[in-house]
Tab-separated table of C-alpha atoms in Angstrom:
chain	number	residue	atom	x	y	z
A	1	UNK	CA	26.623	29.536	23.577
A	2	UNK	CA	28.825	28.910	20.695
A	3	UNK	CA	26.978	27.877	17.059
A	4	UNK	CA	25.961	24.570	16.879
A	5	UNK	CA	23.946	22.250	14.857
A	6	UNK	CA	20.789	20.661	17.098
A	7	UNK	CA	18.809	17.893	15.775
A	8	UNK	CA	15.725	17.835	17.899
A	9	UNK	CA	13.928	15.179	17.382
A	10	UNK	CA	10.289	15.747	19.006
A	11	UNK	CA	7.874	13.093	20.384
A	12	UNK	CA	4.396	12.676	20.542
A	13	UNK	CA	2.832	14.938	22.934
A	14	UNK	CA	4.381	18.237	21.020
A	15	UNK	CA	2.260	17.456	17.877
A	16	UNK	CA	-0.787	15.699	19.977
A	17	UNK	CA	-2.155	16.398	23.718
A	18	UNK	CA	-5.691	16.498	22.884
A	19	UNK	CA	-8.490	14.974	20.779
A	20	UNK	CA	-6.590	14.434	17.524
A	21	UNK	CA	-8.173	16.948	15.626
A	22	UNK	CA	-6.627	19.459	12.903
A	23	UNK	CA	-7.080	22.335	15.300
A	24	UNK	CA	-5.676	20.269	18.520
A	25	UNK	CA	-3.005	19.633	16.989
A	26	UNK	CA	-2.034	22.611	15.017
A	27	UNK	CA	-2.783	24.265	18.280
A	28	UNK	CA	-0.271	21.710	20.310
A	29	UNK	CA	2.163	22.727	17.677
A	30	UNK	CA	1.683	26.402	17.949
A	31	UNK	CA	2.917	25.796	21.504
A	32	UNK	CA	5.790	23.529	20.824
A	33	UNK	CA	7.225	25.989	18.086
A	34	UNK	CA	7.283	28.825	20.642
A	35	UNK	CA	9.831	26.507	22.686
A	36	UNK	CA	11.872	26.000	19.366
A	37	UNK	CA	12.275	30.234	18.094
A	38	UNK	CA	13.562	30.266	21.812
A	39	UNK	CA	16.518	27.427	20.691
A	40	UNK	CA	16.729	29.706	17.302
A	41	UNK	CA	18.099	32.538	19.785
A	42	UNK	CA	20.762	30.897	20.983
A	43	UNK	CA	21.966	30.581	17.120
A	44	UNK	CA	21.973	26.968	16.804
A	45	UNK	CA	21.322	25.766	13.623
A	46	UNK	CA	18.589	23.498	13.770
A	47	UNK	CA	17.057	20.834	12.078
A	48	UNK	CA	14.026	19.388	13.311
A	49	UNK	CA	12.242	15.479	13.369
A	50	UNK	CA	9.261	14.287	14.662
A	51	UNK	CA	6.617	11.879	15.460
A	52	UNK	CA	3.836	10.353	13.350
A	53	UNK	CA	2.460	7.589	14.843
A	54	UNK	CA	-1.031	8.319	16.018
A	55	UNK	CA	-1.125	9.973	12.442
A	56	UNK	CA	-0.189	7.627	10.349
A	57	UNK	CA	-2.268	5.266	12.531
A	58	UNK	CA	-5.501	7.618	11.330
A	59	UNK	CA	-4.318	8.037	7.928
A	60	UNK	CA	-4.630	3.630	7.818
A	61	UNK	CA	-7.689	3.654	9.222
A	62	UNK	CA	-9.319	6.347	7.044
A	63	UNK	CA	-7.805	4.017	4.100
A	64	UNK	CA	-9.559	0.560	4.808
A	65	UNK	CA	-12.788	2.851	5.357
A	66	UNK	CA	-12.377	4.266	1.922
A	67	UNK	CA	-11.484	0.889	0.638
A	68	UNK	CA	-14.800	-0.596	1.778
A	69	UNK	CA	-16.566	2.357	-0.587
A	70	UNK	CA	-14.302	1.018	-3.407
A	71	UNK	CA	-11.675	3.233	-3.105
A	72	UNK	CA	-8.039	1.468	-3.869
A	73	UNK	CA	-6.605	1.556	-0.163
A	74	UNK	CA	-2.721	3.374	-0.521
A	75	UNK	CA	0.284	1.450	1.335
A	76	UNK	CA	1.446	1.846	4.786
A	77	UNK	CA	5.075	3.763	2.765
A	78	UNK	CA	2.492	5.454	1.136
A	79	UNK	CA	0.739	6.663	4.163
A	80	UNK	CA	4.028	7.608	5.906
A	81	UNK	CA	4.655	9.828	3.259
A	82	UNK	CA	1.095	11.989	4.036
A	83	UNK	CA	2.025	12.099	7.301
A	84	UNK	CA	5.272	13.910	6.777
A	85	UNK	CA	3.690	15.849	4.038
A	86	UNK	CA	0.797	17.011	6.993
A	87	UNK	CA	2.619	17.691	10.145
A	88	UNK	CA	5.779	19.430	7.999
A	89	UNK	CA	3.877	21.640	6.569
A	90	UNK	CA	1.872	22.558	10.165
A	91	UNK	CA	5.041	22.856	11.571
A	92	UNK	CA	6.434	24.795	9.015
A	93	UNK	CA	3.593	27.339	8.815
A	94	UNK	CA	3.907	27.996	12.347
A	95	UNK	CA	7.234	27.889	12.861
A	96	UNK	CA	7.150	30.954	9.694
A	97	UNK	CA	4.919	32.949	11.495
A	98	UNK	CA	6.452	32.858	14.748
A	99	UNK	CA	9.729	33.869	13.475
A	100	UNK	CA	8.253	36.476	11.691
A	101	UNK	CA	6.563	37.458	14.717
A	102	UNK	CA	9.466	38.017	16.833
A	103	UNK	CA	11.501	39.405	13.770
A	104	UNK	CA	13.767	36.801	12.838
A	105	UNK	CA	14.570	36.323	9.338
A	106	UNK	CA	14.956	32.110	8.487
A	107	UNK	CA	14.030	30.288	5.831
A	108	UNK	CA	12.123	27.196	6.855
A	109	UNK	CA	12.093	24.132	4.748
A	110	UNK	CA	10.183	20.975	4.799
A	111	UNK	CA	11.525	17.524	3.572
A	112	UNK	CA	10.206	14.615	2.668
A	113	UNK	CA	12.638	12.030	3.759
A	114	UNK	CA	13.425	8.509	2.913
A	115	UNK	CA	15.332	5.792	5.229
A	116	UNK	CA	16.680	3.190	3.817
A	117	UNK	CA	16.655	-0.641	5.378
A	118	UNK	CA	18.001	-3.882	4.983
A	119	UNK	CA	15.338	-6.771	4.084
A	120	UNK	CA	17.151	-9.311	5.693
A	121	UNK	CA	16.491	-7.238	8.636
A	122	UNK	CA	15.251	-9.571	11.625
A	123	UNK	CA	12.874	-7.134	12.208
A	124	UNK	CA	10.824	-8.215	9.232
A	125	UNK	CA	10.201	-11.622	10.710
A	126	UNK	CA	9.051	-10.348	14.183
A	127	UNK	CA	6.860	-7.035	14.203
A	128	UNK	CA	6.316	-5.033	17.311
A	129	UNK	CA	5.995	-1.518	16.085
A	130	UNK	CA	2.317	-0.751	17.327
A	131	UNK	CA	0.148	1.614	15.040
A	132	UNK	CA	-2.982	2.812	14.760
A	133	UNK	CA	-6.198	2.604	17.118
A	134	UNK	CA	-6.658	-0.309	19.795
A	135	UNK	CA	-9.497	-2.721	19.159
A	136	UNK	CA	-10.817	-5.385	21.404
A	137	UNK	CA	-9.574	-9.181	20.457
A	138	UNK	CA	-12.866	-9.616	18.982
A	139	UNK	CA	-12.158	-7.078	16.738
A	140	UNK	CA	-8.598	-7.819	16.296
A	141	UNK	CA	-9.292	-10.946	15.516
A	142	UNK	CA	-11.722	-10.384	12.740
A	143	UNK	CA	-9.549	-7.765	11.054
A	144	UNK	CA	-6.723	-10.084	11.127
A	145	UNK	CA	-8.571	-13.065	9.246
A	146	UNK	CA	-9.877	-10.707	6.951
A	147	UNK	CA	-6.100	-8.564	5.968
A	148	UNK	CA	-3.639	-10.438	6.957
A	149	UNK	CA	-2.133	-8.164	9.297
A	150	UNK	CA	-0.670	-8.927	12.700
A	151	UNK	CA	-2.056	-7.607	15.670
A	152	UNK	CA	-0.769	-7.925	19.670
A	153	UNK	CA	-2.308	-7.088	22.493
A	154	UNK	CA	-0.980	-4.642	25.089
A	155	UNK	CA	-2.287	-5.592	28.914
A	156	UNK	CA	-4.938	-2.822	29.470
A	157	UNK	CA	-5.331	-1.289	26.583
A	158	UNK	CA	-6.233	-3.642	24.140
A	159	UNK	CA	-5.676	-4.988	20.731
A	160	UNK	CA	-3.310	-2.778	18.433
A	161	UNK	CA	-1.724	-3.523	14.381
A	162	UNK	CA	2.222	-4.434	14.799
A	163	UNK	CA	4.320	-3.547	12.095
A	164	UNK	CA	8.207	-4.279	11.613
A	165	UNK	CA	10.613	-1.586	12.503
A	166	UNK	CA	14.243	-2.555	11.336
A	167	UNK	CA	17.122	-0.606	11.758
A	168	UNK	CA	17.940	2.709	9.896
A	169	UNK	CA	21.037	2.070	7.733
A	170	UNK	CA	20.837	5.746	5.482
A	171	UNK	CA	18.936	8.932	5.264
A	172	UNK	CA	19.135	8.993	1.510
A	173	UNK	CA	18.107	12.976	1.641
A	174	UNK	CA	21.082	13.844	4.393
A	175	UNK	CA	23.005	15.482	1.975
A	176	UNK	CA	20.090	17.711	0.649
A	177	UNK	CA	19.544	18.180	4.381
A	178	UNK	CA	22.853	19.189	5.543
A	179	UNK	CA	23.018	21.569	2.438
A	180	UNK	CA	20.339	23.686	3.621
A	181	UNK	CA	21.573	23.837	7.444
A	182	UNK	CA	24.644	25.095	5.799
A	183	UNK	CA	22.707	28.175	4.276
A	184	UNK	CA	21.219	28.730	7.545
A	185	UNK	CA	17.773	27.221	6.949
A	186	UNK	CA	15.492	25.549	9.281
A	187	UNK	CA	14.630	21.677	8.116
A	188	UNK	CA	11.638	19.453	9.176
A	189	UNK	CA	12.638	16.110	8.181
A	190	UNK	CA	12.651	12.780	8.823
A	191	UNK	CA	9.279	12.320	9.786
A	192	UNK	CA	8.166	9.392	11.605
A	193	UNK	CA	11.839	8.170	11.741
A	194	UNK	CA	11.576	8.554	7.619
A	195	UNK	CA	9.707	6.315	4.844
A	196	UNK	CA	11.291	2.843	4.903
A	197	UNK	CA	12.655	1.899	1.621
A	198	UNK	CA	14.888	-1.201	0.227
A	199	UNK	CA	17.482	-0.896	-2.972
A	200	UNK	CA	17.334	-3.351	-5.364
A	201	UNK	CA	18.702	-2.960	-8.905
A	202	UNK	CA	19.877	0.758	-8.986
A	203	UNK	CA	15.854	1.631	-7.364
A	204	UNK	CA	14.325	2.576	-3.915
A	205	UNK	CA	11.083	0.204	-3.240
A	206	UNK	CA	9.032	1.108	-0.316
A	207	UNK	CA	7.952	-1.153	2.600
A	208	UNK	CA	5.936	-1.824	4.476
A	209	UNK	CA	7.233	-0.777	8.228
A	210	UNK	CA	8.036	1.875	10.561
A	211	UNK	CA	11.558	3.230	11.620
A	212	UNK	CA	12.079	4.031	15.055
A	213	UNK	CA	11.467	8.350	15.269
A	214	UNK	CA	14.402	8.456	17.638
A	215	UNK	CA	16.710	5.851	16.024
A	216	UNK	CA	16.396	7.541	12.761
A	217	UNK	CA	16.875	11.027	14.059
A	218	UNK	CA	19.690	9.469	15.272
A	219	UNK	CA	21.507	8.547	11.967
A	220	UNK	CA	20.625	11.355	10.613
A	221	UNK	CA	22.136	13.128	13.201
A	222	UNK	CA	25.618	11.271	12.549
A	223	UNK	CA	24.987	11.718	8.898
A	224	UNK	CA	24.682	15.472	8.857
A	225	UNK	CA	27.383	15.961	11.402
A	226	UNK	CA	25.471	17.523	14.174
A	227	UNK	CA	27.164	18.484	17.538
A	228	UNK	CA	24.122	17.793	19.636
A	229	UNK	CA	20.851	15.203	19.374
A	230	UNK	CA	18.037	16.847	21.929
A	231	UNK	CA	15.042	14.069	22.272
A	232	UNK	CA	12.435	15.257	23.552
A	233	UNK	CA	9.499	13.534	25.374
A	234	UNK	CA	7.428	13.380	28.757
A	235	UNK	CA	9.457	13.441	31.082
A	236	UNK	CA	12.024	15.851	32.393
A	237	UNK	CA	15.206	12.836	32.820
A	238	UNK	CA	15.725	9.646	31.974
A	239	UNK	CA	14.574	7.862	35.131
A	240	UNK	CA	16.310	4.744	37.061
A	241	UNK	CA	13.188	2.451	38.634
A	242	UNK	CA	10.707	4.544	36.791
A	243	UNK	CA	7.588	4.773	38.797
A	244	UNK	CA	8.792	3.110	41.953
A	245	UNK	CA	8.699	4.686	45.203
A	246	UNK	CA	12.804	4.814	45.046
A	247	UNK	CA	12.368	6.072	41.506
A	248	UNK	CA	15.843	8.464	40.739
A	249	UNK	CA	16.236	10.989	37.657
A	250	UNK	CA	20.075	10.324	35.660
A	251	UNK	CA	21.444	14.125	35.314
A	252	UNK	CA	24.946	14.104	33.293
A	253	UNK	CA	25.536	10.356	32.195
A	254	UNK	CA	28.245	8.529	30.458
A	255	UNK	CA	27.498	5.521	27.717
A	256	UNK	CA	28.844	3.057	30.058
A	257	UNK	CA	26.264	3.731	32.871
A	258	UNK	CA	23.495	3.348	30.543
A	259	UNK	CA	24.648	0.573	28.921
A	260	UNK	CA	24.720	-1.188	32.478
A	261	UNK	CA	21.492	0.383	33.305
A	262	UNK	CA	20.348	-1.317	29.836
A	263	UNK	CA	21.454	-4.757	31.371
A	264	UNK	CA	19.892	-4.269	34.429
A	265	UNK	CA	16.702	-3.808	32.473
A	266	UNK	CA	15.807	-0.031	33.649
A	267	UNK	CA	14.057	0.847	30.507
A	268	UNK	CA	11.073	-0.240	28.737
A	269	UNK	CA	11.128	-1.712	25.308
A	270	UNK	CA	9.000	0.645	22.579
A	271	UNK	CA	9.930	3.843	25.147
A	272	UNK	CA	12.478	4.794	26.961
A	273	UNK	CA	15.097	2.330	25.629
A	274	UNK	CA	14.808	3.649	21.926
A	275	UNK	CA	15.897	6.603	23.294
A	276	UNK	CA	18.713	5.933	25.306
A	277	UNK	CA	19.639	3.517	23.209
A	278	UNK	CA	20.036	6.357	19.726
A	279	UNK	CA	21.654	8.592	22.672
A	280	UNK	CA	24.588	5.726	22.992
A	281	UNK	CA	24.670	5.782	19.896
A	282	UNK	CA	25.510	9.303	18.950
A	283	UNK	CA	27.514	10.163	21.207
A	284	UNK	CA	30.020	7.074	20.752
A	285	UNK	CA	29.789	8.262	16.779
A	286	UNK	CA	32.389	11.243	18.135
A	287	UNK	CA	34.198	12.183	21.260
A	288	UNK	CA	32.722	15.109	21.197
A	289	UNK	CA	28.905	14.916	20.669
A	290	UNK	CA	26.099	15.451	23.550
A	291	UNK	CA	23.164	13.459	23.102
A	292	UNK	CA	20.363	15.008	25.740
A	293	UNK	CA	16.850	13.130	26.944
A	294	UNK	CA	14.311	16.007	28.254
A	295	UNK	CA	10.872	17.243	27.736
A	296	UNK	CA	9.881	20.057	26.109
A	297	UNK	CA	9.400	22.869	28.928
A	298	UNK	CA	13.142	21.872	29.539
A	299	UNK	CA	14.583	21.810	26.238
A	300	UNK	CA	16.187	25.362	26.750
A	301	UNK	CA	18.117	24.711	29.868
A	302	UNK	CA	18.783	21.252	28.904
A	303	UNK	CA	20.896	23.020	25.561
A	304	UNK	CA	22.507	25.195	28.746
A	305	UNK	CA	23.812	22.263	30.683
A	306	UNK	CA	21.067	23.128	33.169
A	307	UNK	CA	18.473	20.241	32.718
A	308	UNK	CA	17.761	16.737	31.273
A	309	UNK	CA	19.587	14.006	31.303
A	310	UNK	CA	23.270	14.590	29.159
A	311	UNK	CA	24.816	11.918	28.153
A	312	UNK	CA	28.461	12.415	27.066
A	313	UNK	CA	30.788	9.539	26.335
């Protein structure tokens, strides 16, 4: 396989499978990153993103419990910003040591990364980016009189905070980014789809919201000029009448099928349709570029053409 630069932008269950812990999930990592040193053989250059939600959702909650003991609470930007900070640096440490391990020399790099949005953004007057634990509607209720925040209820599951999630329109760090692919290093960046941000005079101003993980892998793809965009999640293909007994996995895919299959309604909102949706995307950015849907057990063959679902346009 020819050199090529892979974003792979990685979803929840590679950083989280078990109880949330430091140890679960460094271990859940330490399995993930094993995948990725495989993807480093091929010689791709890679840059990697990443999930942060039931993080970030932690890092709030341990923030109104230290605000309750007096402690000034830190912003939901702010708390964005730890998460990166956290799982970059557990996925740098073990990506280091397993590439030292199988003795490959890389240099592996870890950026915090700011997106930058649009306030007049609809987004911003309709939240439905759920973080953070579920709570009853008791519960929900209460905490909404007393903060302000917004809260919606998801059938079976319960009460959850919903926050607004407008589109990416920049990776202000891409060029800092695509400098080190250049010289060959491995970047974690991008975090959580990146810390929203606003420009107003000449100055970035955080906000309060959460970028889609895939969407803003996905301009950061197109901004760094990457020949591939591997998402990876829980399941091994995109799926047409997902769950249903005549349930039926797409394989190689063109943007016009999915865009039908969009229409049609196929995929759900806040899942699947992020996904296929940053797919389109990329791959319409350049006649060339393969944008590739898979989990993470198939992430090697999908890069061979031998798994997944490929879109091409």
């Amino acid at each position: 396989m020819e050199k090529k630069k892979v974003v792979i932008a990685l979803g929840g269950n590679a950083i989280q499978t078990g109880d949330g812990s430091e140890e679960a999930q460094q271990n859940a990592i330490r399995k993930t990153v094993a995948l990725l040193v495989e993807i480093v053989k091929l010689g791709c250059q890679i840059v990697i993103t990443h999930g942060n939600g039931p993080q970030v959702g932690n890092i709030l909650l341990q923030q109104k419990i230290a605000g309750t003991q007096g402690i000034p609470p830190m912003s939901l930007d702010t708390c964005g910003a730890m998460s990166q900070g956290m799982i970059g640096y557990w996925i740098e440490k073990e990506l280091d040591d397993a590439l030292r391990e199988q003795g490959i020399e890389k240099n592996v790099a870890s950026i915090i990364t700011r997106t930058e949005v649009d306030l007049n953004d609809p987004a911003f007057e309709n939240p439905t980016k759920p973080i953070g634990p579920y709570y009853s509607r008791e519960e929900a209720t209460q905490i909404m009189q007393q903060t302000g925040a917004k809260y919606a209820e998801f059938p079976g599951r319960g009460w959850r905070q919903v926050v607004p999630s407008p589109q990416p329109m920049n990776i202000i760090e891409h060029s800092v980014i695509e400098k080190l692919v250049s010289l060959d290093f491995i970047v974690i960046c991008a975090g959580g789809g990146g810390i929203p941000v606003y420009k107003e005079n000449h100055k970035y101003i955080g906000v309060d919201a959460v970028i889609d993980k895939d969407l803003g892998s996905e301009k950061l793809a197109e901004l760094i000029n990457a020949d591939v965009l591997l998402i990876l999640t829980d399941v091994d293909h995109v799926y047409l009448h997902f769950h249903q007994p005549n349930e039926r996995p797409l394989k190689k895919v063109s943007t016009a099928e999915l865009k039908r299959h969009i229409e049609e309604g196929h995929f759900e909102k806040g899942s699947m349709l992020p996904k296929v949706e940053a797919a389109i995307k990329f791959v319409e950015s350049r006649p060339d570029r393969v944008a590739i849907i898979t989990s993470l057990d198939k992430a090697l063959d999908a890069l061979l053409g031998q798994a997944g679902t490929i879109v091409e346009k």
